[in-house]
Amino acid sequence: MFDPNDPTYKKVWAGGVTGGLWYNNDITDEQSPWKNVGDVWENLSVTSIAYDPTDPKIMYVGTGELFSNTRFSGDGIWKTKNGGQSWYQLPSTANFTFQFVRKVIVSRKGTLFASIQSLDYYGDRGILRSEDGGTTWEEVVEGYGCDMELTADGDIIAGVNHQFDGSQIYKSTYDDDGVMGSWENVTPYNLVNYNDRIEIATAPSNNDIYYVLTARDEQVSGARTSSGGEDWENIAIPKYENKPFIGNQGSYNLIALVHPDYDNMLYVGGLYVHRSTDSGDTWKLISVGVHADQHAMAFRPNDKEHYQMAFGNDGGVYFSFNSGVVFDYEFNYVPRNYKYNVTQFYAATLENSEGSNFFIAGSQDNGTQKFTEPGFGKTEEIYSGDGMHCFIDQDDPNIQITTQQYGYARVTVDKGESYSYLDGQPDLFLAPMAYDSKANRLYVGTSGNEIWVSDILADDMSYKKNMAPKVNNITVSPYQNNTVYIASSDAEAYVSIITNAHTNNPSITNITHNLTDEILGVNYVAIGASKNQLLALGRNSLKTIFETNDGGAKWIDKQGNLPKSMVVNWALYNPNDYRQVLLATEAGVWFTSDITINSPKWDCITPNFYTTMLRYREADGLVAIATYGRGLWTSTIFKTDNCRDVYEPNDNWQTNAKPIEEGELIKGTIYKFHDVDYFSFTIDGNPFSPKKDVTVHFENAYSAGWTCN
């Protein structure tokens, strides 16, 4: 959305579906950076933004995406009264009803409308209306909310789905302002009813002209009216490579927009952007060079010469200096993603070398990215499509595996100079995978309750196929050769051990036991100090963290203060202290310093972003954090430190002497031995001033030891 408070209309607001709210002060300048609103927004799934035409400093943001394979719950509607300087959540929307807000609009009279979706067709959903800026709401159109638009004169057009009646289009006039009972059903008689995605485009220059598209998967239908919804006629559907322009993703990528001054000029986005200059009878592809999967389009206001446009798609934000011009010629598009850090990573891996900046990470629709230096935006795409699981051999970094959607995998043994491709398609969009660096072996889960195994350095790399429980994730055992743990959703077999997993005759042992009483599946299994210490991450359940110290004979609830029902995707024990655990969750990375106590204390140690994976580097203890919407992060929380790194002599240490007690937490104060109650910290006889917190341990009456915290 171009900011109505900027008289130059250079400032643009944009939302990441799992990356929060951002703004760019000059979209025309390629060096103008994007800035995120703040940490509270890190995990908010932004779906819509609108301003109040009666007071443009009032803006609203809707959250929660349901039009995707992976649903991302929102957190209601957020509001600003000062043009975006500060935001707050509308208390009336902090509930399950506003979990998925498809669209927000504000009428010409300042009335707020929200189109609400749900996981079913029941409850308080559909089109909700608020006359008091979001303090209270009433349902004015029931159903499964989809798109809403305003006509040139301020009529409101809304699309909803009904469980039995399917896709319906409703209209309320400017005078009625959307009150209950004012909505007229103007559904086109010739519109194909897919009961899924609905998009509406109204002509800013003609109140009676608007267009409607409905879609599901590869099916799409369109209609137009020039009589305010009284009469309709079909429009042609543009093609891309002899298929409908939406590909097979009609539920995911579909957007439409009418030119601000020419009501016969219609833009539609699917895989790419097409334009019609005759009200939808014929079409032309105009977005050559733009990233695929279109989700948003906007004209820069008051630009009557070039009609500049901004586009939002899976590649971020693009800007065109001439896409709105009337005459057909070569349209130009430039990416505008400088510091727009909303990349969605499924997976990451690190080169096992101290201090190395070599990483590989697989991202949603942005391929597999290679990192070779720190900082934002300094990557190289080394594999196209949707980048999925990836692996760097921890013993030989020349050996690397990169994969695409549906499990297509390739292997390099010369750090990317050449590749060999594995035959076979595991058929899951994000196929579960694990790699054994010691054995140079890749394990892949499929939809057919199988686990495929490839010896990637063998002359014959082809997969061996073995039966297994339904695979959600795979973990290679560091303690037993040719052994993997399976996290599953199969009832009675949520956690299994497969030994001899590399052969055609593996042995499967179910160690679920009492876990079936608590959860409905397991997302991941982490391995601790031995084969007996395991952490299982519950799936679709109130409790999500369970640990066993006897190899699965008994699982113990370790939820502690971790929010119930939180999605936890990955877990990582600290190899230097197995009491410490990191969790990758839908709301950031959480940490406990002691998993062994009955009710562990968990703390969120990152911003509130959706996190998919954690990887540990043995060489120096660095942890890589793959986020789904905020790029790739690293942490030194597990980095090895024997306290000598904080050695600092101090000639004045005697003046700070004070008593200490067993177990006392010390915060960098110097202590000197004076009597049995006083102690000094020394290294090789030299006074030592810790920069980190340390815990005192008495050794005898005249000396004390410490451990780093």
XYZ file of C-alpha atoms in Angstrom:
709
model
C 0.000 0.000 0.000
C 1.297 3.434 -0.947
C 1.200 5.596 2.170
C -1.569 8.232 1.867
C 0.277 10.420 4.388
C 3.272 10.854 2.082
C 2.524 13.690 -0.394
C 5.100 12.228 -2.825
C 3.597 8.733 -2.608
C 7.051 7.203 -2.454
C 6.531 5.478 0.893
C 5.182 1.934 0.659
C 3.943 -0.506 3.305
C 4.338 -4.258 2.750
C 3.611 -7.348 4.793
C 5.359 -10.704 4.909
C 3.076 -13.663 5.374
C 5.357 -14.814 8.204
C 7.683 -11.819 8.286
C 5.616 -9.037 9.791
C 5.034 -5.454 8.681
C 7.618 -3.356 6.811
C 7.894 0.053 5.175
C 10.147 1.655 2.568
C 10.419 5.447 2.519
C 11.217 5.633 -1.203
C 10.186 2.734 -3.396
C 11.589 4.544 -6.459
C 15.155 4.358 -5.074
C 16.881 0.975 -5.251
C 19.124 1.944 -2.312
C 16.212 2.823 -0.033
C 16.082 0.105 2.656
C 13.031 -1.634 4.062
C 12.513 -1.310 7.809
C 10.498 -3.692 9.934
C 8.028 -2.250 12.400
C 9.389 -4.150 15.423
C 9.902 -7.454 17.179
C 6.260 -7.796 18.181
C 5.522 -8.116 14.469
C 8.218 -10.684 13.707
C 5.854 -13.641 13.512
C 2.683 -11.861 12.496
C 1.256 -13.222 9.263
C 0.299 -9.962 7.545
C -2.458 -10.427 4.965
C -4.014 -6.993 4.441
C -3.517 -3.303 5.141
C -5.953 -0.398 4.729
C -6.283 3.237 5.764
C -9.275 5.283 6.864
C -10.172 7.811 4.109
C -11.720 10.109 6.730
C -8.393 10.185 8.624
C -5.457 8.632 6.692
C -3.286 8.497 9.803
C -5.548 5.695 11.002
C -4.507 2.398 9.413
C -5.392 -1.228 10.050
C -3.494 -4.470 9.431
C -5.162 -7.876 9.216
C -3.224 -11.037 10.106
C -3.497 -14.783 9.530
C -3.076 -16.637 6.218
C -5.303 -19.546 5.261
C -4.685 -19.561 1.492
C -1.590 -21.788 1.556
C -0.488 -25.370 2.079
C 0.861 -24.342 5.466
C -1.581 -22.220 7.460
C -0.248 -19.425 9.626
C -2.496 -18.242 12.398
C -2.746 -14.516 12.910
C -3.211 -12.315 15.931
C -6.278 -10.332 15.015
C -6.258 -6.784 13.672
C -3.703 -4.107 14.528
C -4.262 -0.363 14.402
C -2.298 2.863 14.289
C -3.618 6.368 14.888
C -0.401 8.210 14.038
C 0.422 7.078 10.526
C 2.329 3.961 11.548
C 4.637 5.378 14.220
C 3.116 3.015 16.771
C 0.688 0.112 16.542
C -1.522 -1.781 18.942
C -3.732 -4.836 18.732
C -7.480 -4.234 18.790
C -8.555 -6.009 22.010
C -11.804 -7.068 20.369
C -9.826 -9.161 17.873
C -7.564 -10.977 20.349
C -9.555 -14.195 20.021
C -10.088 -17.269 17.873
C -12.679 -15.543 15.664
C -9.998 -13.257 14.207
C -7.403 -16.008 13.733
C -7.507 -15.642 9.923
C -8.268 -12.136 8.646
C -8.355 -12.294 4.858
C -8.988 -8.600 4.180
C -9.610 -5.295 5.925
C -11.144 -2.250 4.244
C -12.505 1.077 5.487
C -15.570 2.591 3.819
C -15.824 6.174 2.622
C -17.662 6.915 5.884
C -14.875 5.484 8.052
C -16.565 2.173 8.883
C -14.181 -0.764 9.329
C -14.898 -4.119 7.681
C -13.044 -7.401 8.156
C -13.358 -10.492 5.986
C -12.844 -13.493 8.260
C -11.900 -17.033 7.295
C -11.937 -20.206 9.363
C -10.921 -23.835 9.189
C -14.576 -24.708 8.574
C -17.801 -22.944 7.610
C -19.189 -22.511 11.098
C -19.083 -19.859 13.800
C -18.772 -16.075 13.701
C -17.116 -15.720 10.313
C -17.811 -13.957 7.034
C -17.954 -10.151 6.785
C -17.784 -8.308 10.120
C -18.515 -4.588 10.547
C -17.375 -2.039 13.139
C -18.665 1.524 13.436
C -16.358 2.415 16.331
C -12.893 1.731 14.912
C -12.774 -1.917 15.932
C -14.050 -1.684 19.497
C -17.179 -3.737 18.750
C -18.252 -5.888 15.811
C -21.346 -7.340 14.169
C -21.596 -9.995 11.491
C -23.309 -8.558 8.398
C -22.648 -11.352 5.864
C -22.225 -14.906 7.058
C -19.972 -17.482 5.460
C -16.280 -17.955 4.752
C -14.873 -14.500 4.054
C -12.820 -13.808 0.949
C -12.187 -10.547 -0.895
C -13.754 -7.101 -0.381
C -13.419 -3.955 -2.497
C -14.870 -0.434 -2.720
C -16.346 0.885 -5.975
C -15.670 4.336 -7.388
C -18.623 5.840 -5.483
C -18.079 3.896 -2.286
C -20.321 0.834 -2.692
C -18.940 -2.237 -0.955
C -18.502 -5.511 -2.865
C -17.718 -8.667 -0.896
C -17.119 -12.303 -1.780
C -17.833 -15.162 0.613
C -18.114 -18.932 0.388
C -20.991 -20.900 1.849
C -20.854 -24.534 2.834
C -23.736 -25.487 0.551
C -24.303 -22.459 -1.727
C -20.664 -22.031 -2.683
C -19.094 -18.776 -3.883
C -21.352 -15.733 -3.543
C -20.914 -12.023 -4.313
C -22.716 -9.384 -2.221
C -23.136 -5.630 -2.583
C -24.026 -2.852 -0.141
C -24.408 0.733 -1.375
C -22.547 3.782 -0.137
C -25.696 5.064 1.574
C -26.280 1.782 3.432
C -22.587 1.501 4.415
C -22.755 -2.233 4.916
C -25.322 -2.385 7.719
C -27.017 -5.673 8.464
C -29.770 -6.421 5.956
C -28.468 -4.065 3.274
C -26.467 -6.635 1.333
C -27.814 -7.652 -2.090
C -26.715 -10.932 -3.656
C -25.262 -10.032 -7.081
C -23.517 -13.333 -7.806
C -22.904 -13.808 -11.549
C -25.145 -16.581 -12.855
C -22.372 -17.711 -15.207
C -19.572 -17.788 -12.633
C -18.196 -21.273 -12.008
C -18.568 -22.122 -8.326
C -15.276 -23.464 -6.956
C -16.121 -22.607 -3.345
C -12.538 -21.530 -2.697
C -10.598 -18.438 -3.775
C -12.556 -15.306 -4.763
C -10.934 -12.106 -6.071
C -12.745 -8.868 -6.923
C -11.456 -5.878 -8.902
C -13.447 -2.629 -9.126
C -12.861 0.204 -11.604
C -11.822 3.426 -9.818
C -13.141 5.438 -12.762
C -16.584 3.797 -13.136
C -18.846 2.823 -10.247
C -20.749 0.189 -12.249
C -17.799 -1.801 -13.568
C -16.122 -4.589 -11.651
C -14.678 -8.015 -12.253
C -14.855 -11.261 -10.276
C -12.559 -14.298 -10.404
C -13.025 -17.627 -8.628
C -10.382 -20.354 -8.549
C -9.250 -23.612 -7.053
C -6.043 -25.425 -7.964
C -5.756 -25.243 -11.790
C -9.394 -24.191 -12.323
C -10.390 -20.544 -12.708
C -13.458 -18.641 -13.890
C -14.093 -14.939 -14.465
C -16.958 -12.533 -15.060
C -17.481 -8.786 -15.503
C -20.352 -6.381 -15.027
C -20.923 -2.875 -16.400
C -24.254 -2.467 -14.616
C -23.310 -2.594 -10.965
C -23.957 -6.334 -10.729
C -27.310 -6.529 -12.492
C -25.939 -8.239 -15.617
C -22.771 -10.244 -16.106
C -20.750 -11.774 -18.911
C -17.798 -14.122 -18.960
C -14.248 -12.974 -19.488
C -11.496 -14.969 -21.154
C -8.909 -16.642 -18.959
C -5.284 -15.814 -19.807
C -2.909 -18.695 -20.449
C 0.672 -19.292 -19.479
C 2.449 -22.079 -21.344
C -0.938 -23.302 -22.607
C -2.341 -23.630 -19.095
C -4.448 -21.272 -16.978
C -2.362 -18.346 -15.723
C -2.673 -19.552 -12.099
C -0.863 -22.832 -12.808
C -2.244 -25.363 -10.343
C -2.197 -22.849 -7.475
C -5.501 -21.017 -7.806
C -6.030 -21.167 -4.052
C -2.642 -19.559 -3.473
C -1.642 -17.039 -6.166
C -4.518 -14.939 -7.496
C -4.916 -11.158 -7.546
C -6.741 -8.654 -9.796
C -6.636 -4.871 -10.254
C -8.262 -2.318 -12.603
C -6.361 0.658 -14.014
C -7.172 3.886 -12.119
C -8.293 5.765 -15.253
C -9.230 3.105 -17.830
C -12.018 0.769 -16.763
C -11.340 -1.649 -19.639
C -7.730 -2.270 -18.525
C -7.591 -5.240 -16.169
C -4.500 -6.735 -14.533
C -4.499 -10.274 -13.139
C -1.700 -12.016 -11.286
C -1.266 -15.756 -11.013
C 2.084 -17.297 -11.719
C 2.886 -14.040 -13.515
C 1.060 -10.807 -14.470
C -1.222 -10.534 -17.503
C -2.995 -7.421 -18.780
C -6.137 -6.952 -20.853
C -6.996 -3.670 -22.572
C -10.446 -4.825 -23.733
C -12.187 -5.731 -20.463
C -10.876 -9.277 -20.346
C -11.469 -10.488 -23.895
C -7.776 -10.794 -24.804
C -4.618 -10.869 -22.722
C -0.908 -10.186 -22.835
C 1.832 -11.388 -20.491
C 3.594 -8.250 -19.206
C 5.748 -9.419 -16.301
C 8.763 -10.946 -18.022
C 11.619 -11.016 -15.515
C 9.387 -10.830 -12.446
C 9.431 -13.555 -9.805
C 6.589 -16.079 -9.870
C 3.457 -16.322 -7.703
C 1.702 -12.961 -7.520
C -0.111 -11.807 -4.356
C -0.452 -8.006 -4.480
C -0.576 -5.104 -6.942
C -0.936 -1.352 -6.412
C -0.752 1.794 -8.542
C 1.233 4.752 -7.304
C -1.426 7.448 -6.707
C -1.452 10.713 -8.676
C 1.013 9.433 -11.268
C -0.851 10.206 -14.477
C 2.187 10.086 -16.769
C 3.723 6.650 -16.185
C 1.230 4.936 -13.880
C 3.979 3.299 -11.850
C 3.102 0.099 -10.019
C 4.301 -2.042 -7.124
C 3.941 -5.824 -7.119
C 4.196 -8.329 -4.286
C 5.081 -11.950 -5.005
C 7.096 -14.872 -3.687
C 10.246 -13.002 -4.657
C 9.406 -10.000 -2.503
C 8.524 -6.554 -3.877
C 8.953 -5.403 -7.486
C 8.488 -1.911 -8.895
C 7.598 -0.905 -12.462
C 8.028 2.561 -13.885
C 5.641 2.013 -16.789
C 3.339 -1.017 -16.380
C 0.268 1.208 -16.279
C 0.841 3.070 -19.512
C -1.847 2.645 -22.123
C 0.333 1.646 -25.063
C 1.996 -1.735 -25.284
C 5.760 -1.683 -25.226
C 8.468 -3.314 -23.177
C 7.532 -2.932 -19.540
C 10.328 -2.728 -17.001
C 10.404 -4.224 -13.518
C 13.053 -3.931 -10.860
C 13.244 -5.786 -7.535
C 12.942 -3.607 -4.450
C 14.149 -5.951 -1.726
C 17.057 -4.113 -0.149
C 17.011 -5.272 3.499
C 13.533 -6.738 3.033
C 14.371 -9.777 5.120
C 11.289 -11.960 4.765
C 12.783 -15.057 3.116
C 11.114 -18.263 4.269
C 13.706 -20.964 4.936
C 12.746 -24.586 5.377
C 16.232 -25.836 6.236
C 19.874 -24.867 6.733
C 23.297 -26.458 7.124
C 26.777 -25.221 8.101
C 30.316 -26.016 7.040
C 31.999 -27.638 10.046
C 34.935 -25.258 10.240
C 35.573 -22.787 13.060
C 34.537 -19.275 12.100
C 33.341 -20.271 8.625
C 30.632 -18.198 6.953
C 29.768 -20.965 4.494
C 26.107 -21.932 4.874
C 23.482 -23.471 2.613
C 19.766 -22.922 3.184
C 16.643 -24.047 1.317
C 13.914 -21.438 0.881
C 10.282 -21.315 -0.208
C 10.168 -20.484 -3.936
C 13.565 -18.786 -3.769
C 15.723 -21.832 -4.320
C 18.684 -23.024 -2.292
C 20.870 -20.126 -1.203
C 24.620 -20.250 -0.534
C 26.091 -17.898 2.071
C 29.820 -17.140 2.059
C 30.009 -13.933 4.093
C 28.063 -12.330 6.922
C 25.404 -9.695 6.396
C 22.065 -9.417 4.668
C 21.468 -10.148 0.996
C 24.902 -11.573 0.207
C 23.843 -14.960 -1.144
C 23.960 -16.953 -4.361
C 21.132 -19.194 -5.565
C 22.672 -22.588 -6.336
C 19.488 -24.616 -6.952
C 16.200 -23.251 -8.283
C 12.564 -23.887 -7.398
C 11.580 -24.424 -3.795
C 14.756 -25.094 -1.844
C 14.198 -27.843 0.705
C 16.500 -29.925 2.907
C 20.213 -29.431 2.360
C 23.323 -30.944 3.881
C 27.044 -30.222 4.096
C 29.024 -33.270 5.126
C 30.455 -32.541 8.576
C 33.670 -34.467 7.851
C 34.241 -33.353 4.258
C 32.661 -30.000 3.235
C 33.201 -30.790 -0.446
C 30.304 -33.240 -0.162
C 26.976 -31.409 -0.285
C 23.347 -32.324 -0.957
C 20.676 -29.890 -2.149
C 17.035 -30.741 -2.797
C 13.910 -29.276 -4.378
C 10.187 -29.673 -3.834
C 8.901 -33.256 -3.953
C 12.295 -34.614 -2.972
C 14.390 -34.102 -6.091
C 17.973 -34.357 -4.816
C 21.443 -33.792 -6.207
C 24.924 -34.429 -4.809
C 28.259 -32.696 -5.280
C 31.610 -34.030 -4.088
C 33.592 -30.983 -5.237
C 31.748 -28.196 -3.405
C 29.450 -27.355 -6.284
C 31.702 -27.669 -9.310
C 29.627 -30.603 -10.603
C 26.525 -32.525 -9.541
C 25.019 -35.991 -9.740
C 21.247 -36.417 -9.492
C 19.427 -39.092 -7.560
C 16.734 -40.964 -9.430
C 13.303 -41.098 -7.865
C 10.700 -38.704 -6.528
C 9.641 -39.226 -2.882
C 6.387 -37.336 -3.754
C 6.042 -35.184 -0.634
C 6.333 -31.432 -1.249
C 8.657 -31.108 1.757
C 10.026 -34.622 2.036
C 11.552 -35.450 5.459
C 15.303 -36.049 5.144
C 18.391 -36.737 7.238
C 22.035 -37.250 6.329
C 24.656 -39.426 8.034
C 28.065 -37.792 7.539
C 29.941 -40.803 8.907
C 28.355 -43.226 6.463
C 27.700 -40.733 3.615
C 24.098 -41.871 3.552
C 20.883 -39.977 2.802
C 17.530 -40.982 4.338
C 14.258 -39.750 2.805
C 10.656 -40.188 3.964
C 7.778 -40.608 1.495
C 3.989 -40.390 1.568
C 3.697 -44.152 1.154
C 4.954 -45.104 4.621
C 8.409 -45.748 3.274
C 11.919 -44.601 4.033
C 14.330 -44.419 1.108
C 18.084 -44.793 1.595
C 20.908 -43.753 -0.736
C 24.643 -44.317 -0.350
C 25.541 -41.106 -2.126
C 29.220 -41.974 -2.783
C 28.516 -45.461 -4.104
C 28.682 -46.297 -7.791
C 24.981 -47.055 -7.543
C 23.316 -44.131 -5.759
C 19.791 -45.421 -6.321
C 17.434 -45.582 -3.366
C 16.705 -48.668 -1.308
C 13.038 -48.571 -0.287
C 11.877 -49.910 3.064
C 8.621 -49.778 4.969
C 8.371 -47.401 7.930
C 5.736 -45.591 9.973
C 4.380 -42.400 8.392
C 7.456 -40.180 8.481
C 7.287 -36.613 9.804
C 11.014 -36.356 10.473
C 14.179 -38.443 10.618
C 17.097 -38.180 13.072
C 20.385 -40.025 12.593
C 21.788 -41.604 15.766
C 25.282 -40.365 16.667
C 25.764 -43.364 18.964
C 24.653 -46.354 16.873
C 25.762 -46.984 13.299
C 23.071 -47.299 10.636
C 20.353 -46.298 13.077
C 17.700 -43.600 12.717
C 14.789 -42.355 14.800
C 11.438 -41.716 13.125
C 8.995 -39.036 14.291
C 5.566 -40.059 13.063
C 1.827 -39.391 13.142
C 0.989 -43.076 13.024
C -1.152 -44.008 16.002
C 0.736 -46.226 18.455
C 4.040 -45.564 16.667
C 4.832 -41.904 17.217
C 8.518 -42.638 17.905
C 10.385 -45.565 16.375
C 13.987 -46.743 16.119
C 15.129 -48.316 12.857
C 18.356 -50.321 13.071
C 20.161 -51.703 10.029
C 18.374 -48.854 8.277
C 20.778 -49.010 5.349
C 19.781 -52.554 4.375
C 16.767 -54.147 2.734
C 15.964 -55.838 6.014
C 15.799 -53.128 8.705
C 14.488 -53.695 12.202
C 11.790 -51.296 13.502
C 11.156 -50.882 17.238
C 8.276 -48.801 18.541
C 9.252 -46.817 21.655
C 6.127 -44.652 21.852
C 4.746 -46.258 25.032
C 2.944 -43.695 27.225
C 3.266 -40.876 24.647
C -0.006 -41.983 23.053
C -1.842 -40.739 26.140
C -0.642 -37.156 25.609
C -0.274 -36.262 21.920
C -1.480 -36.924 18.371
C 1.892 -37.347 16.725
C 5.522 -36.239 16.909
C 7.214 -33.528 14.810
C 10.829 -34.348 15.637
C 13.070 -36.445 17.896
C 16.255 -34.900 19.348
C 19.051 -37.039 20.785
C 20.920 -36.065 23.941
C 23.883 -37.425 25.898
C 23.226 -41.056 24.950
C 20.819 -43.227 23.015
C 18.640 -43.232 26.121
C 18.149 -39.440 26.345
C 15.597 -38.363 23.775
C 13.289 -35.396 23.351
C 10.006 -35.823 21.435
C 8.119 -32.805 20.114
C 4.372 -33.350 20.275
C 2.142 -32.625 17.313
C -1.393 -31.190 17.416
C -1.575 -31.313 21.189
C -1.709 -29.086 24.265
C 1.599 -30.464 25.542
C 4.503 -30.533 23.134
C 7.741 -31.382 25.002
C 8.472 -34.865 26.347
C 11.796 -36.393 27.413
C 12.916 -39.916 28.132
C 16.118 -40.991 29.875
C 15.558 -44.711 29.475
C 15.341 -45.054 25.712
C 11.608 -44.512 25.508
C 10.322 -46.815 28.244
C 8.831 -43.768 29.957
C 8.258 -40.282 28.580
C 8.092 -37.313 30.980
C 6.271 -34.035 30.378
C 8.788 -31.161 30.098
C 6.355 -28.450 29.021
C 7.144 -26.239 32.015
C 6.084 -22.671 31.288
C 6.203 -23.145 27.497
C 2.858 -21.959 26.055
C 0.497 -24.857 25.484
C -0.362 -25.900 21.936
C 2.676 -24.019 20.612
C 4.006 -25.552 17.390
C 7.552 -26.821 18.035
C 9.392 -27.898 14.870
C 12.905 -28.743 16.067
C 14.959 -29.256 19.218
C 18.679 -29.207 19.948
C 20.588 -30.388 23.021
C 23.779 -28.522 23.895
C 26.560 -31.095 23.329
C 28.646 -29.295 25.964
C 25.903 -29.408 28.597
C 22.981 -31.733 27.917
C 20.845 -29.961 30.470
C 20.494 -27.097 28.014
C 17.984 -27.305 25.154
C 16.904 -25.026 22.313
C 13.480 -25.256 20.661
C 12.537 -23.948 17.205
C 8.901 -22.837 17.516
C 6.228 -20.883 15.713
C 7.061 -17.976 18.045
C 10.847 -17.781 18.088
C 13.636 -19.860 19.647
C 13.117 -20.907 23.268
C 15.837 -22.000 25.702
C 16.048 -23.827 29.004
C 19.205 -24.089 31.068
C 18.000 -27.266 32.788
C 15.723 -29.791 31.097
C 16.286 -32.224 33.965
C 14.069 -30.460 36.508
C 10.379 -31.361 36.799
C 9.098 -28.115 35.307
C 11.764 -26.491 33.124
C 11.798 -22.734 32.740
C 11.690 -21.761 29.075
C 12.683 -18.311 27.790
C 12.247 -16.919 24.289
C 15.713 -15.700 23.250
C 14.916 -14.381 19.765
C 12.313 -12.139 18.185
C 8.900 -13.674 17.682
C 9.574 -15.252 14.269
C 8.485 -18.654 12.943
C 11.440 -21.033 13.214
C 11.784 -24.269 11.257
C 15.200 -25.758 12.068
C 18.293 -25.568 14.299
C 21.738 -26.825 13.291
C 24.839 -27.125 15.508
C 28.461 -26.808 14.378
C 30.846 -28.940 16.377
C 33.929 -26.957 15.339
C 33.002 -23.887 17.381
C 29.522 -24.429 18.835
C 27.742 -22.043 16.471
C 23.999 -22.616 16.002
C 22.211 -21.802 12.723
C 18.541 -20.824 12.957
C 16.332 -21.219 9.887
C 13.287 -18.949 10.079
C 10.202 -19.059 7.906
C 9.845 -15.383 7.152
C 12.873 -13.616 8.669
C 15.851 -15.173 6.901
C 18.777 -17.118 8.376
C 20.179 -16.294 11.835
C 23.057 -17.606 13.941
C 23.620 -17.832 17.694
C 26.650 -18.388 19.911
C 24.566 -19.570 22.863
C 26.177 -23.025 22.725
C 29.611 -21.759 21.769
C 32.339 -23.412 23.828
C 33.892 -21.207 26.527
C 36.221 -22.394 29.293
C 36.239 -18.984 31.048
C 39.815 -18.212 30.005
C 38.409 -16.112 27.168
C 37.257 -13.612 29.771
C 40.582 -13.370 31.657
C 41.339 -9.772 32.533
C 44.037 -8.786 35.088
C 43.132 -5.916 37.392
C 45.601 -4.234 39.748
C 42.809 -2.793 41.872
C 40.971 -6.053 42.512
C 41.692 -5.956 46.277
C 39.376 -2.972 46.847
C 36.285 -4.911 45.778
C 36.501 -7.715 48.340
C 33.187 -8.935 49.829
C 31.806 -12.163 51.337
C 30.384 -14.877 49.071
C 28.411 -18.044 49.631
C 28.213 -21.482 48.055
C 26.242 -21.340 44.793
C 26.134 -17.545 44.675
C 25.782 -15.988 41.228
C 28.676 -13.599 40.571
C 28.356 -10.811 38.007
C 31.884 -9.707 37.165
C 32.922 -8.443 40.627
C 36.506 -9.024 41.862
C 36.915 -11.040 45.106
C 40.057 -11.384 47.268
C 40.850 -13.955 49.928
C 40.764 -12.282 53.360
C 39.563 -15.069 55.631
C 37.540 -18.239 55.073
C 34.560 -16.165 53.909
C 36.472 -14.312 51.185
C 37.803 -15.717 47.931
C 39.676 -14.539 44.871
C 39.298 -15.762 41.295
C 42.655 -16.550 39.709
C 44.016 -18.182 36.600
C 47.536 -19.534 37.003
C 47.908 -17.338 40.077
C 46.771 -14.163 38.339
C 43.649 -12.248 39.437
C 40.701 -12.842 37.114
C 37.732 -10.534 36.454
C 34.889 -12.492 34.801
C 32.896 -10.643 32.163
C 30.285 -13.406 32.253
C 28.175 -14.585 35.163
C 29.823 -17.384 37.124
C 28.603 -19.640 39.902
C 30.858 -20.181 42.925
C 31.773 -23.702 44.090
C 33.806 -24.139 47.304
C 36.808 -26.430 46.934
C 38.250 -25.914 50.420
C 38.573 -23.152 52.991
C 41.104 -21.237 50.923
C 40.025 -21.619 47.281
C 36.941 -21.635 45.089
C 36.100 -22.807 41.593
C 33.490 -21.542 39.154
C 31.510 -22.550 36.102
C 30.472 -20.326 33.183
C 26.746 -19.646 32.834
